[in-house]
Short mmCIF file of C-alpha atoms and ligand atoms in Angstrom, two decimals:
data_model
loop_
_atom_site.label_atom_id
_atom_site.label_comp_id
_atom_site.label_asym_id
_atom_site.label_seq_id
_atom_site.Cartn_x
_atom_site.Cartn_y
_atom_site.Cartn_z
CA UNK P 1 -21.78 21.63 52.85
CA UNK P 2 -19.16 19.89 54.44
CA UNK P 3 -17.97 21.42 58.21
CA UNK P 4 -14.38 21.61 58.63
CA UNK P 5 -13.00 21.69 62.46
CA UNK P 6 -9.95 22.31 63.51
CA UNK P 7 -7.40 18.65 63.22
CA UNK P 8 -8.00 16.53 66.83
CA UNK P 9 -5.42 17.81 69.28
CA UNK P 10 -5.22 21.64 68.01
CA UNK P 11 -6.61 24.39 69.49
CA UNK P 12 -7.85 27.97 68.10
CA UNK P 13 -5.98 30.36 70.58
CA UNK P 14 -9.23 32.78 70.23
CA UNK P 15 -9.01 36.81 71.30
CA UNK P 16 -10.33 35.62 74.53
CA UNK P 17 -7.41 33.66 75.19
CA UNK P 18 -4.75 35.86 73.38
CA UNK P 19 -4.11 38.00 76.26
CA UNK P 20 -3.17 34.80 78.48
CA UNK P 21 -0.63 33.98 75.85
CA UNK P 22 0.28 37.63 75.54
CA UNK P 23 0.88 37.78 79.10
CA UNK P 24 2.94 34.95 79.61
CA UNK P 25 5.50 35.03 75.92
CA UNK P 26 6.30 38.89 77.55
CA UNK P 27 6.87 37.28 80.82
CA UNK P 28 9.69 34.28 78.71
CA UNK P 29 11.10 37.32 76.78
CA UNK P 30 11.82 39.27 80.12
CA UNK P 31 13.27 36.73 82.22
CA UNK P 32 15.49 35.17 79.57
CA UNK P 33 16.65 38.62 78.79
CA UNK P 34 17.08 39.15 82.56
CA UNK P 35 19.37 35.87 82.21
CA UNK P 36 21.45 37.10 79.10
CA UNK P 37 19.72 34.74 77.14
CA UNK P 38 18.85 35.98 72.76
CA UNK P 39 15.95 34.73 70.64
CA UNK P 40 16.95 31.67 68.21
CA UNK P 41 13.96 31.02 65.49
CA UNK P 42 14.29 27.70 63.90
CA UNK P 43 12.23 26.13 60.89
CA UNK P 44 9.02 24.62 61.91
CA UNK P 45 10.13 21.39 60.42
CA UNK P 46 13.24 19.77 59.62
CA UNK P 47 14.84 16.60 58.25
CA UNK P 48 13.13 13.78 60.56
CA UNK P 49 17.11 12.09 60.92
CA UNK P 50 17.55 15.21 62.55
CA UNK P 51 15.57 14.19 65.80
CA UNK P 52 15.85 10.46 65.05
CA UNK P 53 19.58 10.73 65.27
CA UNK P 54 18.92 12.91 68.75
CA UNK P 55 15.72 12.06 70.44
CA UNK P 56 16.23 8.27 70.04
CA UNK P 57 15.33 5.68 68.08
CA UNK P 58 13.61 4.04 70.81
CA UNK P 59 11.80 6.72 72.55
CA UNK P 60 7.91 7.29 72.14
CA UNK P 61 8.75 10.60 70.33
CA UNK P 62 10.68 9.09 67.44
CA UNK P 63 8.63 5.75 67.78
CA UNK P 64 5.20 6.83 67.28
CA UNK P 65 4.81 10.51 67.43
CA UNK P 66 6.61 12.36 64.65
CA UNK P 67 4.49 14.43 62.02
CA UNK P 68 6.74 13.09 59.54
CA UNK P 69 6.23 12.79 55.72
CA UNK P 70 8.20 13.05 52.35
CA UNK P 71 8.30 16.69 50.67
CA UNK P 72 8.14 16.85 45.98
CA UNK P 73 11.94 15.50 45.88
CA UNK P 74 11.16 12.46 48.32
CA UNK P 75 13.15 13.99 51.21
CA UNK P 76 11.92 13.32 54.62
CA UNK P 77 10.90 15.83 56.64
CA UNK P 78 9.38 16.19 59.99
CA UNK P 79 6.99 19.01 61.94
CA UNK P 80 9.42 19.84 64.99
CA UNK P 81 8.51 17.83 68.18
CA UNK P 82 10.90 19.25 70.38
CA UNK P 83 13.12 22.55 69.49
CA UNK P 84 16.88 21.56 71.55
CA UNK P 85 17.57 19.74 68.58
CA UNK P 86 17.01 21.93 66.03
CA UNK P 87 18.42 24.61 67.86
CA UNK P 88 22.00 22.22 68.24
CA UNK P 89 21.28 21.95 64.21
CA UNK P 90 21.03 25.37 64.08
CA UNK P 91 24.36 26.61 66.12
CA UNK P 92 26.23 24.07 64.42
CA UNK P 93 25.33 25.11 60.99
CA UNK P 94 25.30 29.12 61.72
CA UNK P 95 28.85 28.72 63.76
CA UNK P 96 27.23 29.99 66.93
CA UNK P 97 29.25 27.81 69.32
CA UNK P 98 32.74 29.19 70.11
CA UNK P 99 35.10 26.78 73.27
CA UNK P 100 35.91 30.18 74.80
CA UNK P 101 32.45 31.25 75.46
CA UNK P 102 28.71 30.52 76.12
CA UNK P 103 25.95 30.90 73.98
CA UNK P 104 22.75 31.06 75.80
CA UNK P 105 19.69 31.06 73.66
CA UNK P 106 15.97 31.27 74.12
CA UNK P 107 12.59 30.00 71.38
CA UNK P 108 8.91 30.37 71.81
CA UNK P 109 6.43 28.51 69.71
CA UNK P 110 4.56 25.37 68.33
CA UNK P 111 5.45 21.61 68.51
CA UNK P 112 4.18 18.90 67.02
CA UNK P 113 3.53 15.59 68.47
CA UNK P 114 1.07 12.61 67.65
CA UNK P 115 -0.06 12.05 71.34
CA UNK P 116 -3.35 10.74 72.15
CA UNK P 117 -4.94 13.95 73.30
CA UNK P 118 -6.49 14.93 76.84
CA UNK P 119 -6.40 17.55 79.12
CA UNK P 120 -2.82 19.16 79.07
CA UNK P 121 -1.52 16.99 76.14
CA UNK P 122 -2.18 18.61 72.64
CA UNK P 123 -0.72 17.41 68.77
CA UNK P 124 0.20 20.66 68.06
CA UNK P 125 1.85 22.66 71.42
CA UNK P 126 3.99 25.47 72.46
CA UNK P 127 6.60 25.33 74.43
CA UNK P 128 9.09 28.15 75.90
CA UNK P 129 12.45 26.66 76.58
CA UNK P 130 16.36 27.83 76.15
CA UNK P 131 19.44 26.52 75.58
CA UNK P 132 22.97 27.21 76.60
CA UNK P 133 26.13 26.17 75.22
CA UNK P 134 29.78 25.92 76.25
CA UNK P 135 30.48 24.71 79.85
CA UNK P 136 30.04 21.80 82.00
CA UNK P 137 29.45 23.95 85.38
CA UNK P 138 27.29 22.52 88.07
CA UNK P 139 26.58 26.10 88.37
CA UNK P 140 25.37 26.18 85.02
CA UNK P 141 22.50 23.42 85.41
CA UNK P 142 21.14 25.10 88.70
CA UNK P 143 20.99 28.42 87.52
CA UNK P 144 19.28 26.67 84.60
CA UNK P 145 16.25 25.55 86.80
CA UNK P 146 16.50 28.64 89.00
CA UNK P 147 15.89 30.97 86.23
CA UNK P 148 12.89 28.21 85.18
CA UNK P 149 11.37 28.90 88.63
CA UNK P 150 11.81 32.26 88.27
CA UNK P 151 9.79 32.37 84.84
CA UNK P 152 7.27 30.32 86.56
CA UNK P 153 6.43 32.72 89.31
CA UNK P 154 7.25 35.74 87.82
CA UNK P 155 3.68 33.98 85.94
CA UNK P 156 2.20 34.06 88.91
CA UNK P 157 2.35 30.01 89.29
CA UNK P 158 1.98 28.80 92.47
CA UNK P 159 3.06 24.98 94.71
CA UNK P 160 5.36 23.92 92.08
CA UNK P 161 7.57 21.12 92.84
CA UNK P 162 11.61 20.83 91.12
CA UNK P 163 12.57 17.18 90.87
CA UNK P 164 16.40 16.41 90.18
CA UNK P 165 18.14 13.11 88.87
CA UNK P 166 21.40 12.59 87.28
CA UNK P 167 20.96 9.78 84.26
CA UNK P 168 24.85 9.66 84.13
CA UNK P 169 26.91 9.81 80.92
CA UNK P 170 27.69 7.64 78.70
CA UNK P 171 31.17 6.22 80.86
CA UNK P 172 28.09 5.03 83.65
CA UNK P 173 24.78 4.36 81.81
CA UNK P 174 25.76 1.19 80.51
CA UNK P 175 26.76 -0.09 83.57
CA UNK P 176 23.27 0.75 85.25
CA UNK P 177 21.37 0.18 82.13
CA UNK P 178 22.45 -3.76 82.84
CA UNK P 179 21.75 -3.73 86.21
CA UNK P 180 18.74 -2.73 85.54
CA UNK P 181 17.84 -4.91 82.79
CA UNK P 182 18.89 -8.03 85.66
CA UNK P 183 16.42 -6.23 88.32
CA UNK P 184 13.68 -6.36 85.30
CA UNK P 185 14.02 -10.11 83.90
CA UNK P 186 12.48 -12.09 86.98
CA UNK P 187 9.19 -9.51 86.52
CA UNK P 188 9.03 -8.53 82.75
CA UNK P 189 6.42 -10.36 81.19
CA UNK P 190 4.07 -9.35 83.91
CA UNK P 191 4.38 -5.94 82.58
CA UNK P 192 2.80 -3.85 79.86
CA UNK P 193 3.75 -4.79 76.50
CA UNK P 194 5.75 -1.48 75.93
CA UNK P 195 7.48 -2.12 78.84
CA UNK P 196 8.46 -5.20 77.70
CA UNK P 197 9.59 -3.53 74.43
CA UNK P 198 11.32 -0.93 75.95
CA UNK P 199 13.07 -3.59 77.89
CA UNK P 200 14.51 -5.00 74.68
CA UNK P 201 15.58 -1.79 73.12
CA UNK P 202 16.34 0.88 75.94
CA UNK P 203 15.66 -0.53 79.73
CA UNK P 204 14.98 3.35 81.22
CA UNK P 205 12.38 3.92 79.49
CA UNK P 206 10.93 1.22 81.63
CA UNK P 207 11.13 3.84 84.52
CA UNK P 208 8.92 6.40 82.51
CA UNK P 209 5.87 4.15 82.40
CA UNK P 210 3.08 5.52 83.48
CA UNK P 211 0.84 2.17 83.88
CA UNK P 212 -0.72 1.27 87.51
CA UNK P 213 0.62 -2.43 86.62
CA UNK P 214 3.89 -1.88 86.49
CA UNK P 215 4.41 0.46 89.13
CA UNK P 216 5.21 -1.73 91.70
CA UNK P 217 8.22 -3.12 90.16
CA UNK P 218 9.63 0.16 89.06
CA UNK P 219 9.45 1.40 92.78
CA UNK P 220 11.98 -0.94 93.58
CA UNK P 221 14.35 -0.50 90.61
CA UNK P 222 18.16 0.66 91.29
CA UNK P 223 18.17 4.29 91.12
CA UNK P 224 20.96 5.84 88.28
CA UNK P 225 22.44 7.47 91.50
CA UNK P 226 23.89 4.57 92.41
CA UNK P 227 26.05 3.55 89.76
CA UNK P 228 26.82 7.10 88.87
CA UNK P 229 31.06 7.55 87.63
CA UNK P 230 33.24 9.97 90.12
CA UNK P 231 32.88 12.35 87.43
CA UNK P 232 28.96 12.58 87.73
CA UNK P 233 28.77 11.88 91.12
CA UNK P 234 30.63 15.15 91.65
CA UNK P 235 28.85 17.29 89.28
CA UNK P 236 25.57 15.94 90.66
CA UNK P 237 26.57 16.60 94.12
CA UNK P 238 28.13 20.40 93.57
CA UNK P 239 25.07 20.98 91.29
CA UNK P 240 22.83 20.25 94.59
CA UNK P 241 24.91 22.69 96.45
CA UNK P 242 24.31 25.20 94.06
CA UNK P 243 20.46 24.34 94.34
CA UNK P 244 20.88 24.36 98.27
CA UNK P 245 22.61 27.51 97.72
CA UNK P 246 20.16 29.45 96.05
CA UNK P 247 17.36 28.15 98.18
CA UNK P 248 16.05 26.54 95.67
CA UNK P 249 13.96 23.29 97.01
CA UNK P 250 14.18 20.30 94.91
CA UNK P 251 13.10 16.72 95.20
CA UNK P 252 15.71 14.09 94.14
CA UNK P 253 13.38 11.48 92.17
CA UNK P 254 15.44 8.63 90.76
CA UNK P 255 13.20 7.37 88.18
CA UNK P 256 13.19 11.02 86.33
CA UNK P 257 14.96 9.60 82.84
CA UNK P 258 12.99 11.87 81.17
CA UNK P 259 11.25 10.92 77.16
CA UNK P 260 14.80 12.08 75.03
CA UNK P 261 17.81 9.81 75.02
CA UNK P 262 20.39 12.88 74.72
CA UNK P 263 19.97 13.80 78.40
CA UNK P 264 23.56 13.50 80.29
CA UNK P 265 23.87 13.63 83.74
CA UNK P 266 21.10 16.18 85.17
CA UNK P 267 17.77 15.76 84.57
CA UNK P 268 15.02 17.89 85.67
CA UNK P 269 11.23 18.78 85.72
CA UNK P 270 9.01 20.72 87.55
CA UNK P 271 5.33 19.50 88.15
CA UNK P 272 2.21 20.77 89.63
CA UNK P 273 -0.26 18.35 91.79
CA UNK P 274 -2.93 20.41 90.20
CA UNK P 275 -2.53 19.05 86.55
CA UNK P 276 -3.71 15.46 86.83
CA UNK P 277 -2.02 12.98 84.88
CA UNK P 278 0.26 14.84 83.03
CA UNK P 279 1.53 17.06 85.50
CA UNK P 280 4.92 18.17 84.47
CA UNK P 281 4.98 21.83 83.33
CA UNK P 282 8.54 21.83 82.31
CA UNK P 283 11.43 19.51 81.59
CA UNK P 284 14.90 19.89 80.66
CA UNK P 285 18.48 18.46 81.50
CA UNK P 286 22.39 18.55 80.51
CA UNK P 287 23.14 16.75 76.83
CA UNK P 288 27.02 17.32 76.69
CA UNK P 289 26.91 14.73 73.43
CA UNK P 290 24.51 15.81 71.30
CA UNK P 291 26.07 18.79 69.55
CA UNK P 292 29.02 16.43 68.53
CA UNK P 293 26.48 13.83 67.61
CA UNK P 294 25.11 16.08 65.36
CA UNK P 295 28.55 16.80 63.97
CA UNK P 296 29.77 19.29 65.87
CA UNK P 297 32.85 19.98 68.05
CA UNK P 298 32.41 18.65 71.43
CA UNK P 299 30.25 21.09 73.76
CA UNK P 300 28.36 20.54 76.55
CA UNK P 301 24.88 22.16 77.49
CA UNK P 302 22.13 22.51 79.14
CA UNK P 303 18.36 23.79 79.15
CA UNK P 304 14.76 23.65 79.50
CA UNK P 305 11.13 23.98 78.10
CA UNK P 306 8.11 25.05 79.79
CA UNK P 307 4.64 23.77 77.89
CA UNK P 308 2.78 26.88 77.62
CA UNK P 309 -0.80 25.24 77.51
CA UNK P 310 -0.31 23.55 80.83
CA UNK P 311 0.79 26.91 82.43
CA UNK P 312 -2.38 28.24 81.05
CA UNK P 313 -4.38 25.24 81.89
CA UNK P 314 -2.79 26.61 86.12
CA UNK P 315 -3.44 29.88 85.40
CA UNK P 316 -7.07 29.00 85.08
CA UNK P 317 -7.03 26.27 88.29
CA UNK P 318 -5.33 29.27 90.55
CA UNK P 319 -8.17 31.49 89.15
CA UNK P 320 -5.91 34.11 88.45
CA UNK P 321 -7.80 37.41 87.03
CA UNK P 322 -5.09 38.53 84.35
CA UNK P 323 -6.86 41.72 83.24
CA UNK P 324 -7.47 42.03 79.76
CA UNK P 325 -7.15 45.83 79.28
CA UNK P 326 -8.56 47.10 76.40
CA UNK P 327 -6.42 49.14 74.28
CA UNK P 328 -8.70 50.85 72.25
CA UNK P 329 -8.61 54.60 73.46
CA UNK P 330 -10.56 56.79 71.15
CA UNK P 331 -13.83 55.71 69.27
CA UNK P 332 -14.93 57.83 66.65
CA UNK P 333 -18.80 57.95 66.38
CA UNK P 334 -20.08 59.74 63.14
CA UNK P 335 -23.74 61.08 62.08
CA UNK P 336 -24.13 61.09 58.24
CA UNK P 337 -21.41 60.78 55.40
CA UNK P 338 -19.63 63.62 55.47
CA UNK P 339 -19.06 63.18 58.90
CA UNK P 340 -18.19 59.37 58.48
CA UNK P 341 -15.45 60.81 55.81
CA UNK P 342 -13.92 63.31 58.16
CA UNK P 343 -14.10 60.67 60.87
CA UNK P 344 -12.25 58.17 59.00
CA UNK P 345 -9.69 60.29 58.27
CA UNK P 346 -9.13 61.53 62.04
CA UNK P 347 -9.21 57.88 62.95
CA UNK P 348 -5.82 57.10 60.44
CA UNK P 349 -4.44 60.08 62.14
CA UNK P 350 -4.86 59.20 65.77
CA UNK P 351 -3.67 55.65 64.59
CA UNK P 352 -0.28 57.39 63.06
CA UNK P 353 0.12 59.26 66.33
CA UNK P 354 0.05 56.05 68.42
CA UNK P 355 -3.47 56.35 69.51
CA UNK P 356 -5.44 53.01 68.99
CA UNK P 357 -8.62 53.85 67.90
CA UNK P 358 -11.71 52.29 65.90
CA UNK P 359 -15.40 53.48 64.64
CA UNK P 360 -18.23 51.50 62.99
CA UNK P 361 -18.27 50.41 59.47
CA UNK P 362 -21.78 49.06 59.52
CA UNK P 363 -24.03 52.45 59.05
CA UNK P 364 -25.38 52.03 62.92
CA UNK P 365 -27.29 54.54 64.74
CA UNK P 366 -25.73 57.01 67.29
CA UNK P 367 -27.09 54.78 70.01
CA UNK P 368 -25.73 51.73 68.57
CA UNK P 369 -22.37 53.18 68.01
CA UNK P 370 -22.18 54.28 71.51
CA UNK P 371 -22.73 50.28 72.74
CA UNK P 372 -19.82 49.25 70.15
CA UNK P 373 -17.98 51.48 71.62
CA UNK P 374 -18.50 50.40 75.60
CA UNK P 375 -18.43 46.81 74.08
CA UNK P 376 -14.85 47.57 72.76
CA UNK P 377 -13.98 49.40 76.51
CA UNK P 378 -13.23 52.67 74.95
CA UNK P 379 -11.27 55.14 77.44
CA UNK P 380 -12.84 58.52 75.08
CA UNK P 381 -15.53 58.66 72.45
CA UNK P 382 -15.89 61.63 69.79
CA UNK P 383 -19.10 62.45 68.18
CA UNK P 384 -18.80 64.27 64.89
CA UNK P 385 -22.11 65.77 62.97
CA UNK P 386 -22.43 68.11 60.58
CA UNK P 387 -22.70 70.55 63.19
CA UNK P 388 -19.75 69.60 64.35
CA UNK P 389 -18.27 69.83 61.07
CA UNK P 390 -18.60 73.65 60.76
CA UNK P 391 -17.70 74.75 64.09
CA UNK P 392 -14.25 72.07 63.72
CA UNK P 393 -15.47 71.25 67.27
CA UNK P 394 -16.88 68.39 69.20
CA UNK P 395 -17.84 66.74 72.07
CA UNK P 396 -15.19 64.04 73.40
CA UNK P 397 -17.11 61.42 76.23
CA UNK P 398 -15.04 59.66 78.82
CA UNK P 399 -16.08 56.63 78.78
CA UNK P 400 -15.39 55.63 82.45
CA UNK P 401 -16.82 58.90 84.02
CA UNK P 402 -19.13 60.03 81.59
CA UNK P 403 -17.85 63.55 81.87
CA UNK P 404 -17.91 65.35 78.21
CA UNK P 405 -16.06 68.32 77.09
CA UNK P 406 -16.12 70.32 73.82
CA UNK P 407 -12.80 69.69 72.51
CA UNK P 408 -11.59 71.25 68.93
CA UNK P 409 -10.62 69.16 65.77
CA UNK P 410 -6.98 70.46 65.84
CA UNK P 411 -6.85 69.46 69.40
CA UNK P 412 -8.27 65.90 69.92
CA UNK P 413 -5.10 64.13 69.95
CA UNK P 414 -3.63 66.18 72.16
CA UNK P 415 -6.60 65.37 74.31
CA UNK P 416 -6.89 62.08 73.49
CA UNK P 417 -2.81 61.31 74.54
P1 LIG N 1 9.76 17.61 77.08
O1 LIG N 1 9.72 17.15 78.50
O2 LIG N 1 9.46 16.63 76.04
O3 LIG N 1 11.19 18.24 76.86
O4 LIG N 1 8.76 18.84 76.91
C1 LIG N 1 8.86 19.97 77.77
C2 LIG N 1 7.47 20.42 78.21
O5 LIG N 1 6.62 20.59 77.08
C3 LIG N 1 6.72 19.40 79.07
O6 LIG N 1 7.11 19.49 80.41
C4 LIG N 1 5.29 19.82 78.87
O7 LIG N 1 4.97 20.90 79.72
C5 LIG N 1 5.27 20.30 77.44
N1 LIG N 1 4.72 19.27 76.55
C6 LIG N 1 5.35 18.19 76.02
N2 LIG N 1 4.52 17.48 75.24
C7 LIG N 1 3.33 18.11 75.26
C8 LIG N 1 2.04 17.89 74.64
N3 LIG N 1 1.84 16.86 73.82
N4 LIG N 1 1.04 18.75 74.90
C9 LIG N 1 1.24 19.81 75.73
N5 LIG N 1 2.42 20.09 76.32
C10 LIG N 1 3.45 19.25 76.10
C11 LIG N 1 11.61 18.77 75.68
O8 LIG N 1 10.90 18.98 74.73
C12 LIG N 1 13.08 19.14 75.70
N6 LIG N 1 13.45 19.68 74.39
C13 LIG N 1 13.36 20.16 76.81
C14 LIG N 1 14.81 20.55 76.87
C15 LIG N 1 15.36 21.70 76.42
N7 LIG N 1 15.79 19.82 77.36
C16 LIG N 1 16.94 20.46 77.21
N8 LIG N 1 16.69 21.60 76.64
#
């Protein structure tokens, strides 16, 4: 028979697991909320010129690692690698955007991108991230990655390290994007053959490589900084006072271009020397064109996402004990039917009141009931006989002191509350 496994660069997020995830989504939901920020769902996929229009043409995202494919009617769709895009798609369509006002927005859930997989790069990701709309503020961008630092402690994450840039706008990028390209002739064909592509189609990629070869060179590349406009100058420099401000420490790293061609002026990640290789736990950035690009009225914005697996993948190097509590509070051990029946039927009823409960459905022994239950970490067990039956009485166990009482039908949820 043939064995089916679960598609190279997915992952079964098993009940083991779940309470990591638990853990941290509760932890997004409170500090967004603590930031003003609402929940924005968005279809898992969309129309692939959605994100070819914003990502880039030439970025590795749109190049080589959309999930994209044609639905019945020959329309091409793509599984979401990214969510500020759809969520621009989504404000613009819904009328969510207003010139008077910000919209701040947060999403949780899965991306989708054909990487080659290893340790803290998946096909099919989550990411946490949010999105606000409707001001230009310096103030704006580092409250932005404040509130992202916040998240990531409030996790419990630990040695984290905020690197800034500014990429410009598009009055300065083509400027630097020139100078750049006449820094990169002399030493271009001695470096790797998607550098030497990039260097055709978009030159800052070039400064995302990751390959030892090429390294050297892009050390010495002009920085964006220097050929930034008065107008992003400025915001870059009030945007570090902000920072400085807040106490926030940052590192200003001038090859940060970041993989998504909308980014305007700031760019920023955050990155942990415990991750190896891909060490960036979140990203994010201004992109005051894209939600005209995508045919709306102009508005600027800014945001993040944090890639939930990597935080998890820290959690585990920081050997952090989050405790998986059980919830289960009452366990219902039966002897014989008639018991089992009058069991079941307390269960539902501790279940309506709010009590978790559970009992076994496999016709084990007393003894073997009473393991279930210490394997499920119930706080109280109830044993029900026939005995028990006609007196409407029983004894309740707790679990964690192994004291027992006899505690009447018509009073074990009392009891067990
Ligand atoms: P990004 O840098 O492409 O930005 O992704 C953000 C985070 O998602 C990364 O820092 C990383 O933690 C995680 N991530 C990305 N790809 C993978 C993968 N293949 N496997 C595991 N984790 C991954 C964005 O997606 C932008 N939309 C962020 C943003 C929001 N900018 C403005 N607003």
């Amino acid at each position: 028979m043939t064995k089916y496994a679960a598609p190279r660069g997915t992952k079964d997020i098993l009940p083991a697991e779940s309470s990591h995830w638990q853990m941290i989504e509760t932890a997004c939901r409170k500090v967004f909320e603590l930031y003003n920020y609402k929940e924005i769902r968005t279809p898992i996929f969309e129309s692939t010129e959605l994100f070819t229009r914003s990502i880039g043409q030439t970025t590795d995202i749109v190049g080589k690692e959309m999930y994209e494919f044609k639905d019945r009617k020959g329309r091409s769709l793509c599984l979401r690698p990214e969510a500020t895009a759809p969520v621009v798609r989504a404000c613009i369509e819904n009328n969510l955007l207003s010139a008077d006002q910000t919209t701040k927005l947060f999403y949780i859930g899965p991306m989708f991108r054909y990487e080659r997989p290893q340790a803290g790069r998946q096909r099919q990701f989550h990411q946490a991230g949010v999105e606000v709309f409707g001001s230009n503020e310096p103030r704006l961008d580092a409250e932005v990655i404040a509130l992202n630092l916040q998240l990531l402690s409030e996790i419990g994450l630990k040695d984290l390290e905020v690197d800034i840039n500014s990429v410009g706008c598009a009055n300065c990028r083509p400027a630097y994007r020139e100078k750049l390209r006449d820094y990169l002739k002399a030493n271009i064909k001695d470096m790797c053959s998607d550098c030497q592509d990039r260097f055709e189609k978009n030159p800052l990629r070039v400064l995302d490589c990751k390959e030892a070869k090429c390294q050297k060179y892009i050390e010495n590349a002009p920085a964006s900084s220097s050929m930034l406009c008065v107008d992003c100058s400025n915001h870059f420099k009030q945007m570090v006072g902000w920072l400085d401000g807040l106490m926030v420490k940052y590192k200003i790293n001038n090859r940060l271009v970041r993989g998504l061609d909308y980014y305007t002026k700031t760019t920023f990640e955050i990155v942990s020397n415990k991750l190896g290789a891909q060490n960036a736990v979140s990203g994010g950035g201004r992109y005051d064109g894209l939600v005209e690009e995508l045919g709306g009225k102009p508005t600027p914005a800014v945001g993040f996402a944090v890639g939930l697996e990597r935080i998890i993948g820290l959690l585990s190097n920081y050997e952090l004990r989050i405790t998986s509590e059980s919830k289960t509070q009452l366990y219902i051990a039966t002897i014989g039917d008639e018991a089992t029946i009058v069991g079941f039927e307390m269960m539902q009823k501790a279940r309506s009141h709010g009590i978790s409960a559970d009992m076994d459905y496999l016709g084990k022994s007393l003894k073997s009931q009473m393991k279930a239950a210490d394997r499920a970490g119930a706080k109280f067990v109830y044993i029900i006989g026939d005995e028990e039956i006609k007196k409407q009485s029983a004894v309740l166990k707790n679990m964690q002191t192994s004291s027992q009482e006899e505690v009447a039908f018509d009073l074990l949820l009392e009891k067990a509350k």
